[in-house]
PDB file of C-alpha atoms and ligand atoms in Angstrom:
ATOM      1  CA  UNK A 235      -2.326  -5.938  -2.811  1.00  0.00           C
ATOM      2  CA  UNK A 236      -1.121  -5.780  -6.661  1.00  0.00           C
ATOM      3  CA  UNK A 237       2.562  -4.510  -5.559  1.00  0.00           C
ATOM      4  CA  UNK A 238       2.368  -7.202  -3.321  1.00  0.00           C
ATOM      5  CA  UNK A 239       1.915 -10.009  -5.778  1.00  0.00           C
ATOM      6  CA  UNK A 240       3.956  -8.673  -8.612  1.00  0.00           C
ATOM      7  CA  UNK A 241       6.715  -8.327  -6.166  1.00  0.00           C
ATOM      8  CA  UNK A 242       6.722 -12.336  -5.828  1.00  0.00           C
ATOM      9  CA  UNK A 243       6.237 -12.216  -9.861  1.00  0.00           C
ATOM     10  CA  UNK A 244       2.974 -13.872  -8.972  1.00  0.00           C
ATOM     11  CA  UNK A 245       0.283 -13.219 -11.329  1.00  0.00           C
ATOM     12  CA  UNK A 246      -3.347 -12.026 -11.229  1.00  0.00           C
ATOM     13  CA  UNK A 247      -6.245 -10.537 -12.792  1.00  0.00           C
ATOM     14  CA  UNK A 248      -7.465  -7.185 -11.252  1.00  0.00           C
ATOM     15  CA  UNK A 249     -10.687  -5.477 -11.532  1.00  0.00           C
ATOM     16  CA  UNK A 250     -11.714  -2.002 -10.437  1.00  0.00           C
ATOM     17  CA  UNK A 251     -15.453  -1.129  -9.394  1.00  0.00           C
ATOM     18  CA  UNK A 252     -16.317   1.447 -11.673  1.00  0.00           C
ATOM     19  CA  UNK A 253     -20.019   1.166 -11.787  1.00  0.00           C
ATOM     20  CA  UNK A 254     -22.636   0.738  -9.212  1.00  0.00           C
ATOM     21  CA  UNK A 255     -24.136  -1.942 -10.898  1.00  0.00           C
ATOM     22  CA  UNK A 256     -20.770  -4.074 -10.435  1.00  0.00           C
ATOM     23  CA  UNK A 257     -20.795  -3.315  -6.703  1.00  0.00           C
ATOM     24  CA  UNK A 258     -24.368  -4.583  -6.503  1.00  0.00           C
ATOM     25  CA  UNK A 259     -23.955  -7.945  -8.363  1.00  0.00           C
ATOM     26  CA  UNK A 260     -20.978  -8.741  -5.586  1.00  0.00           C
ATOM     27  CA  UNK A 261     -23.085  -7.844  -2.917  1.00  0.00           C
ATOM     28  CA  UNK A 262     -26.100 -10.201  -4.184  1.00  0.00           C
ATOM     29  CA  UNK A 263     -23.473 -12.900  -4.885  1.00  0.00           C
ATOM     30  CA  UNK A 264     -22.687 -12.700  -0.886  1.00  0.00           C
ATOM     31  CA  UNK A 265     -19.233 -12.139  -1.318  1.00  0.00           C
ATOM     32  CA  UNK A 266     -18.847  -9.031   0.425  1.00  0.00           C
ATOM     33  CA  UNK A 267     -18.364  -9.657   3.830  1.00  0.00           C
ATOM     34  CA  UNK A 268     -18.989  -6.674   5.699  1.00  0.00           C
ATOM     35  CA  UNK A 269     -20.440  -5.064   1.805  1.00  0.00           C
ATOM     36  CA  UNK A 270     -17.078  -3.688   1.301  1.00  0.00           C
ATOM     37  CA  UNK A 271     -14.426  -3.281  -1.344  1.00  0.00           C
ATOM     38  CA  UNK A 272     -11.301  -4.838  -1.804  1.00  0.00           C
ATOM     39  CA  UNK A 273     -12.117  -8.406  -2.185  1.00  0.00           C
ATOM     40  CA  UNK A 274      -9.572 -11.088  -3.399  1.00  0.00           C
ATOM     41  CA  UNK A 275     -10.218 -14.324  -4.601  1.00  0.00           C
ATOM     42  CA  UNK A 276      -7.934 -16.907  -3.976  1.00  0.00           C
ATOM     43  CA  UNK A 277      -6.736 -20.520  -3.083  1.00  0.00           C
ATOM     44  CA  UNK A 278     -10.564 -21.377  -3.149  1.00  0.00           C
ATOM     45  CA  UNK A 279     -11.327 -18.471  -0.587  1.00  0.00           C
ATOM     46  CA  UNK A 280     -12.975 -14.836  -0.842  1.00  0.00           C
ATOM     47  CA  UNK A 281     -11.136 -12.650   1.090  1.00  0.00           C
ATOM     48  CA  UNK A 282     -12.151  -9.235   2.263  1.00  0.00           C
ATOM     49  CA  UNK A 283     -10.362  -6.506   4.813  1.00  0.00           C
ATOM     50  CA  UNK A 284      -7.634  -5.196   3.442  1.00  0.00           C
ATOM     51  CA  UNK A 285      -5.267  -5.974   6.521  1.00  0.00           C
ATOM     52  CA  UNK A 286      -6.439  -9.411   6.492  1.00  0.00           C
ATOM     53  CA  UNK A 287      -5.754  -9.755   2.760  1.00  0.00           C
ATOM     54  CA  UNK A 288      -2.112  -8.337   2.496  1.00  0.00           C
ATOM     55  CA  UNK A 289      -1.027 -10.259   5.683  1.00  0.00           C
ATOM     56  CA  UNK A 290      -1.987 -13.684   3.982  1.00  0.00           C
ATOM     57  CA  UNK A 291      -0.287 -12.999   0.951  1.00  0.00           C
ATOM     58  CA  UNK A 292       2.721 -11.795   2.839  1.00  0.00           C
ATOM     59  CA  UNK A 293       2.567 -14.808   4.907  1.00  0.00           C
ATOM     60  CA  UNK A 294       2.031 -16.950   1.840  1.00  0.00           C
ATOM     61  CA  UNK A 295       4.844 -15.370  -0.167  1.00  0.00           C
ATOM     62  CA  UNK A 296       7.442 -15.496   2.452  1.00  0.00           C
ATOM     63  CA  UNK A 297       7.400 -11.867   3.544  1.00  0.00           C
ATOM     64  CA  UNK A 298       5.975 -11.544   7.100  1.00  0.00           C
ATOM     65  CA  UNK A 299       9.478 -11.691   9.022  1.00  0.00           C
ATOM     66  CA  UNK A 300      11.463 -14.897  10.033  1.00  0.00           C
ATOM     67  CA  UNK A 301       9.586 -15.050  13.938  1.00  0.00           C
ATOM     68  CA  UNK A 302       7.205 -13.350  15.632  1.00  0.00           C
ATOM     69  CA  UNK A 303       9.380 -10.426  16.839  1.00  0.00           C
ATOM     70  CA  UNK A 304       9.772  -9.796  12.992  1.00  0.00           C
ATOM     71  CA  UNK A 305       6.431 -10.256  12.342  1.00  0.00           C
ATOM     72  CA  UNK A 306       5.106  -7.773  14.640  1.00  0.00           C
ATOM     73  CA  UNK A 307       7.138  -5.125  13.173  1.00  0.00           C
ATOM     74  CA  UNK A 308       6.134  -5.909   9.812  1.00  0.00           C
ATOM     75  CA  UNK A 309       2.568  -5.196  11.186  1.00  0.00           C
ATOM     76  CA  UNK A 310       3.025  -1.822  12.900  1.00  0.00           C
ATOM     77  CA  UNK A 311       5.045  -0.659  10.041  1.00  0.00           C
ATOM     78  CA  UNK A 312       2.425  -1.341   7.407  1.00  0.00           C
ATOM     79  CA  UNK A 313      -0.755  -0.566   9.798  1.00  0.00           C
ATOM     80  CA  UNK A 314       1.372   2.743   9.853  1.00  0.00           C
ATOM     81  CA  UNK A 315       1.543   3.422   5.886  1.00  0.00           C
ATOM     82  CA  UNK A 316      -2.064   1.660   5.394  1.00  0.00           C
ATOM     83  CA  UNK A 317      -3.594   4.667   7.997  1.00  0.00           C
ATOM     84  CA  UNK A 318      -1.303   6.930   5.680  1.00  0.00           C
ATOM     85  CA  UNK A 319      -2.939   5.489   2.235  1.00  0.00           C
ATOM     86  CA  UNK A 320      -6.433   5.424   3.726  1.00  0.00           C
ATOM     87  CA  UNK A 321      -6.632   9.071   4.674  1.00  0.00           C
ATOM     88  CA  UNK A 322      -5.643   9.995   0.732  1.00  0.00           C
ATOM     89  CA  UNK A 323      -8.274   7.542  -0.243  1.00  0.00           C
ATOM     90  CA  UNK A 324     -10.277   8.915   2.090  1.00  0.00           C
ATOM     91  CA  UNK A 325      -9.838  12.610   0.614  1.00  0.00           C
ATOM     92  CA  UNK A 326     -11.453  11.504  -2.468  1.00  0.00           C
ATOM     93  CA  UNK A 327     -14.721  11.451  -0.755  1.00  0.00           C
ATOM     94  CA  UNK A 328     -14.490  14.938   0.616  1.00  0.00           C
ATOM     95  CA  UNK A 329     -16.634  17.989  -0.496  1.00  0.00           C
ATOM     96  CA  UNK A 330     -14.512  19.804  -3.260  1.00  0.00           C
ATOM     97  CA  UNK A 331     -14.128  23.126  -0.892  1.00  0.00           C
ATOM     98  CA  UNK A 332     -12.216  20.658   1.505  1.00  0.00           C
ATOM     99  CA  UNK A 333     -10.452  18.269  -0.678  1.00  0.00           C
ATOM    100  CA  UNK A 334      -7.190  20.669  -1.585  1.00  0.00           C
ATOM    101  CA  UNK A 335      -7.085  21.792   2.580  1.00  0.00           C
ATOM    102  CA  UNK A 336      -7.407  18.345   3.240  1.00  0.00           C
ATOM    103  CA  UNK A 337      -4.443  16.900   0.717  1.00  0.00           C
ATOM    104  CA  UNK A 338      -2.344  19.577   2.138  1.00  0.00           C
ATOM    105  CA  UNK A 339      -3.000  18.260   5.734  1.00  0.00           C
ATOM    106  CA  UNK A 340      -2.162  15.040   4.642  1.00  0.00           C
ATOM    107  CA  UNK A 341       0.952  15.679   3.180  1.00  0.00           C
ATOM    108  CA  UNK A 342       2.148  17.635   6.481  1.00  0.00           C
ATOM    109  CA  UNK A 343       1.285  14.611   8.252  1.00  0.00           C
ATOM    110  CA  UNK A 344       3.319  12.767   6.336  1.00  0.00           C
ATOM    111  CA  UNK A 345       6.425  14.749   6.615  1.00  0.00           C
ATOM    112  CA  UNK A 346       6.074  14.929  10.588  1.00  0.00           C
ATOM    113  CA  UNK A 347       4.586  11.954  11.327  1.00  0.00           C
ATOM    114  CA  UNK A 348       5.019   8.918   9.220  1.00  0.00           C
ATOM    115  CA  UNK A 349       8.306   9.435   6.739  1.00  0.00           C
ATOM    116  CA  UNK A 350      10.521  10.697  10.236  1.00  0.00           C
ATOM    117  CA  UNK A 351       9.786   7.442  11.639  1.00  0.00           C
ATOM    118  CA  UNK A 352      10.868   4.976   8.611  1.00  0.00           C
ATOM    119  CA  UNK A 353      13.928   7.467   8.065  1.00  0.00           C
ATOM    120  CA  UNK A 354      14.911   6.944  11.454  1.00  0.00           C
ATOM    121  CA  UNK A 355      14.671   2.869  11.121  1.00  0.00           C
ATOM    122  CA  UNK A 356      17.026   3.149   8.015  1.00  0.00           C
ATOM    123  CA  UNK A 357      19.333   5.318   9.563  1.00  0.00           C
ATOM    124  CA  UNK A 358      19.649   3.304  12.946  1.00  0.00           C
ATOM    125  CA  UNK A 359      19.594   0.045  11.398  1.00  0.00           C
ATOM    126  CA  UNK A 360      21.654   0.831   7.975  1.00  0.00           C
ATOM    127  CA  UNK A 361      19.796  -2.144   6.351  1.00  0.00           C
ATOM    128  CA  UNK A 362      18.817  -2.143   2.917  1.00  0.00           C
ATOM    129  CA  UNK A 363      15.191  -3.028   4.018  1.00  0.00           C
ATOM    130  CA  UNK A 364      12.698  -2.176   6.942  1.00  0.00           C
ATOM    131  CA  UNK A 365      13.146  -5.476   8.789  1.00  0.00           C
ATOM    132  CA  UNK A 366      15.250  -8.247   9.018  1.00  0.00           C
ATOM    133  CA  UNK A 367      17.322  -6.680   6.053  1.00  0.00           C
ATOM    134  CA  UNK A 368      15.203  -9.091   3.826  1.00  0.00           C
ATOM    135  CA  UNK A 369      12.285  -7.960   1.244  1.00  0.00           C
ATOM    136  CA  UNK A 370       8.872  -7.841   3.479  1.00  0.00           C
ATOM    137  CA  UNK A 371       5.296  -6.637   3.095  1.00  0.00           C
ATOM    138  CA  UNK A 372       6.907  -3.686   4.977  1.00  0.00           C
ATOM    139  CA  UNK A 373       8.975  -2.616   2.324  1.00  0.00           C
ATOM    140  CA  UNK A 374       6.234  -2.933  -0.675  1.00  0.00           C
ATOM    141  CA  UNK A 375       3.455  -0.988   1.877  1.00  0.00           C
ATOM    142  CA  UNK A 376       6.206   1.722   2.206  1.00  0.00           C
ATOM    143  CA  UNK A 377       7.185   2.225  -1.199  1.00  0.00           C
ATOM    144  CA  UNK A 378       3.372   2.286  -2.432  1.00  0.00           C
ATOM    145  CA  UNK A 379       2.622   5.259   0.215  1.00  0.00           C
ATOM    146  CA  UNK A 380       5.659   7.330  -1.061  1.00  0.00           C
ATOM    147  CA  UNK A 381       4.517   7.057  -4.678  1.00  0.00           C
ATOM    148  CA  UNK A 382       0.997   8.087  -3.383  1.00  0.00           C
ATOM    149  CA  UNK A 383       2.224  10.888  -1.688  1.00  0.00           C
ATOM    150  CA  UNK A 384       4.506  12.440  -4.295  1.00  0.00           C
ATOM    151  CA  UNK A 385       1.555  12.295  -6.767  1.00  0.00           C
ATOM    152  CA  UNK A 386       0.415  14.823  -4.285  1.00  0.00           C
ATOM    153  CA  UNK A 387       3.615  16.930  -3.654  1.00  0.00           C
ATOM    154  CA  UNK A 388       6.418  15.382  -5.995  1.00  0.00           C
ATOM    155  CA  UNK A 389       9.351  17.354  -3.362  1.00  0.00           C
ATOM    156  CA  UNK A 390       7.853  15.543  -0.035  1.00  0.00           C
ATOM    157  CA  UNK A 391      11.081  13.405   0.171  1.00  0.00           C
ATOM    158  CA  UNK A 392      13.537  16.104   0.063  1.00  0.00           C
ATOM    159  CA  UNK A 393      14.406  15.786   3.428  1.00  0.00           C
ATOM    160  CA  UNK A 394      14.801  12.302   3.705  1.00  0.00           C
ATOM    161  CA  UNK A 395      17.654  11.039   1.883  1.00  0.00           C
ATOM    162  CA  UNK A 396      17.555   7.627   3.010  1.00  0.00           C
ATOM    163  CA  UNK A 397      13.942   7.052   1.698  1.00  0.00           C
ATOM    164  CA  UNK A 398      14.829   8.590  -1.464  1.00  0.00           C
ATOM    165  CA  UNK A 399      17.426   5.889  -1.838  1.00  0.00           C
ATOM    166  CA  UNK A 400      14.941   3.474  -0.364  1.00  0.00           C
ATOM    167  CA  UNK A 401      12.332   4.191  -3.033  1.00  0.00           C
ATOM    168  CA  UNK A 402      15.098   3.769  -5.666  1.00  0.00           C
ATOM    169  CA  UNK A 403      16.120   0.766  -4.221  1.00  0.00           C
ATOM    170  CA  UNK A 404      13.014  -1.113  -4.052  1.00  0.00           C
ATOM    171  CA  UNK A 405      11.243   0.481  -7.511  1.00  0.00           C
ATOM    172  CA  UNK A 406      14.262  -1.282  -8.841  1.00  0.00           C
ATOM    173  CA  UNK A 407      13.350  -4.802  -7.899  1.00  0.00           C
ATOM    174  CA  UNK A 408      13.089  -6.400 -11.459  1.00  0.00           C
ATOM    175  CA  UNK A 409       9.485  -7.285 -10.961  1.00  0.00           C
ATOM    176  CA  UNK A 410       8.364  -4.264  -9.261  1.00  0.00           C
ATOM    177  CA  UNK A 411      10.304  -1.884 -11.935  1.00  0.00           C
ATOM    178  CA  UNK A 412       8.312  -3.789 -14.519  1.00  0.00           C
ATOM    179  CA  UNK A 413       5.141  -3.338 -12.716  1.00  0.00           C
ATOM    180  CA  UNK A 414       6.054   0.167 -12.474  1.00  0.00           C
ATOM    181  CA  UNK A 415       6.540   0.675 -16.177  1.00  0.00           C
ATOM    182  CA  UNK A 416       4.791   2.360 -18.630  1.00  0.00           C
ATOM    183  CA  UNK A 417       2.345  -0.803 -20.427  1.00  0.00           C
ATOM    184  CA  UNK A 418       2.152  -2.852 -17.442  1.00  0.00           C
ATOM    185  CA  UNK A 419      -0.649  -4.575 -16.593  1.00  0.00           C
ATOM    186  CA  UNK A 420      -0.950  -2.040 -13.867  1.00  0.00           C
ATOM    187  CA  UNK A 421      -4.211   0.142 -14.104  1.00  0.00           C
ATOM    188  CA  UNK A 422      -4.353   3.247 -12.014  1.00  0.00           C
ATOM    189  CA  UNK A 423      -7.074   4.897 -10.165  1.00  0.00           C
ATOM    190  CA  UNK A 424      -7.700   8.392 -10.897  1.00  0.00           C
ATOM    191  CA  UNK A 425      -5.788  10.632  -7.978  1.00  0.00           C
ATOM    192  CA  UNK A 426      -8.250  11.851  -5.186  1.00  0.00           C
ATOM    193  CA  UNK A 427      -8.073  15.597  -6.483  1.00  0.00           C
TER     194      UNK A 427
HETATM  195  N1  GSH B 181     -11.858  -1.771   7.011  1.00  0.00           N
HETATM  196  C1  GSH B 181     -12.079  -2.254   5.290  1.00  0.00           C
HETATM  197  C2  GSH B 181     -12.644  -1.040   4.763  1.00  0.00           C
HETATM  198  C3  GSH B 181     -12.896  -1.032   3.530  1.00  0.00           C
HETATM  199  C4  GSH B 181     -13.690  -0.011   2.629  1.00  0.00           C
HETATM  200  O1  GSH B 181     -14.173   1.405   3.614  1.00  0.00           O
HETATM  201  N2  GSH B 181     -14.220   0.217   1.463  1.00  0.00           N
HETATM  202  C5  GSH B 181     -14.967   1.032   0.763  1.00  0.00           C
HETATM  203  C6  GSH B 181     -14.145   1.274  -0.485  1.00  0.00           C
HETATM  204  S1  GSH B 181     -12.687   1.775  -0.259  1.00  0.00           S
HETATM  205  C7  GSH B 181     -16.060   0.620   0.747  1.00  0.00           C
HETATM  206  O2  GSH B 181     -16.124  -0.901   0.009  1.00  0.00           O
HETATM  207  N3  GSH B 181     -17.630   1.064   0.743  1.00  0.00           N
HETATM  208  C8  GSH B 181     -18.556   0.772   0.301  1.00  0.00           C
HETATM  209  C9  GSH B 181     -19.592   0.625   1.842  1.00  0.00           C
HETATM  210  O3  GSH B 181     -18.633   0.755   3.178  1.00  0.00           O
HETATM  211  O4  GSH B 181     -20.816   0.811   1.818  1.00  0.00           O
HETATM  212  C10 GSH B 181     -11.180  -2.647   4.904  1.00  0.00           C
HETATM  213  O5  GSH B 181      -9.490  -2.432   5.358  1.00  0.00           O
HETATM  214  O6  GSH B 181     -10.828  -3.235   3.836  1.00  0.00           O
END
């Protein structure tokens, strides 16, 4: 979400839920449709559900393909990366004795199920971006998950040269580069270890 806004140079305020009270306040105010975060206030609306929020932002900021066929591919790629991200997020809630093993499995899954798909897409299409040779939600989503998995295993892209180049390319888009630099408004959540 944050990445998405930043890549389009959209200003936003980011707030993490750090206490039970903060979460309960949102609940009491009736802002959380299913009692869950993330939640985004935008254009006079209160939105929840990650995929719904991200697809709204993608459509609003012209990063959702030029036609339905591009859009459905963007959805497939973004959904795949979101599944992988969700595994990482949920690892934080595993009992400590299971956590390390779970994270190892996630890295393995990234290497065997998810990253080969994106390496092949980049190879087959020979383009700089995943869909339509134009920056889209799928690209930012993939960069985000690459960075997340690299926090677990810095060498995870060793066998994926096109993904490594993709990571460098997308990270170097000026607004994204600025966002990733230390001292930017980026707030890092603790890695799930
Ligand atoms: N399907 C939702 C899932 C969101 C979700 O699981 N949020 C967690 C925090 S990461 C939450 O709010 N859990 C509190 C609860 O379920 O009671 C989405 O994609 O946004």
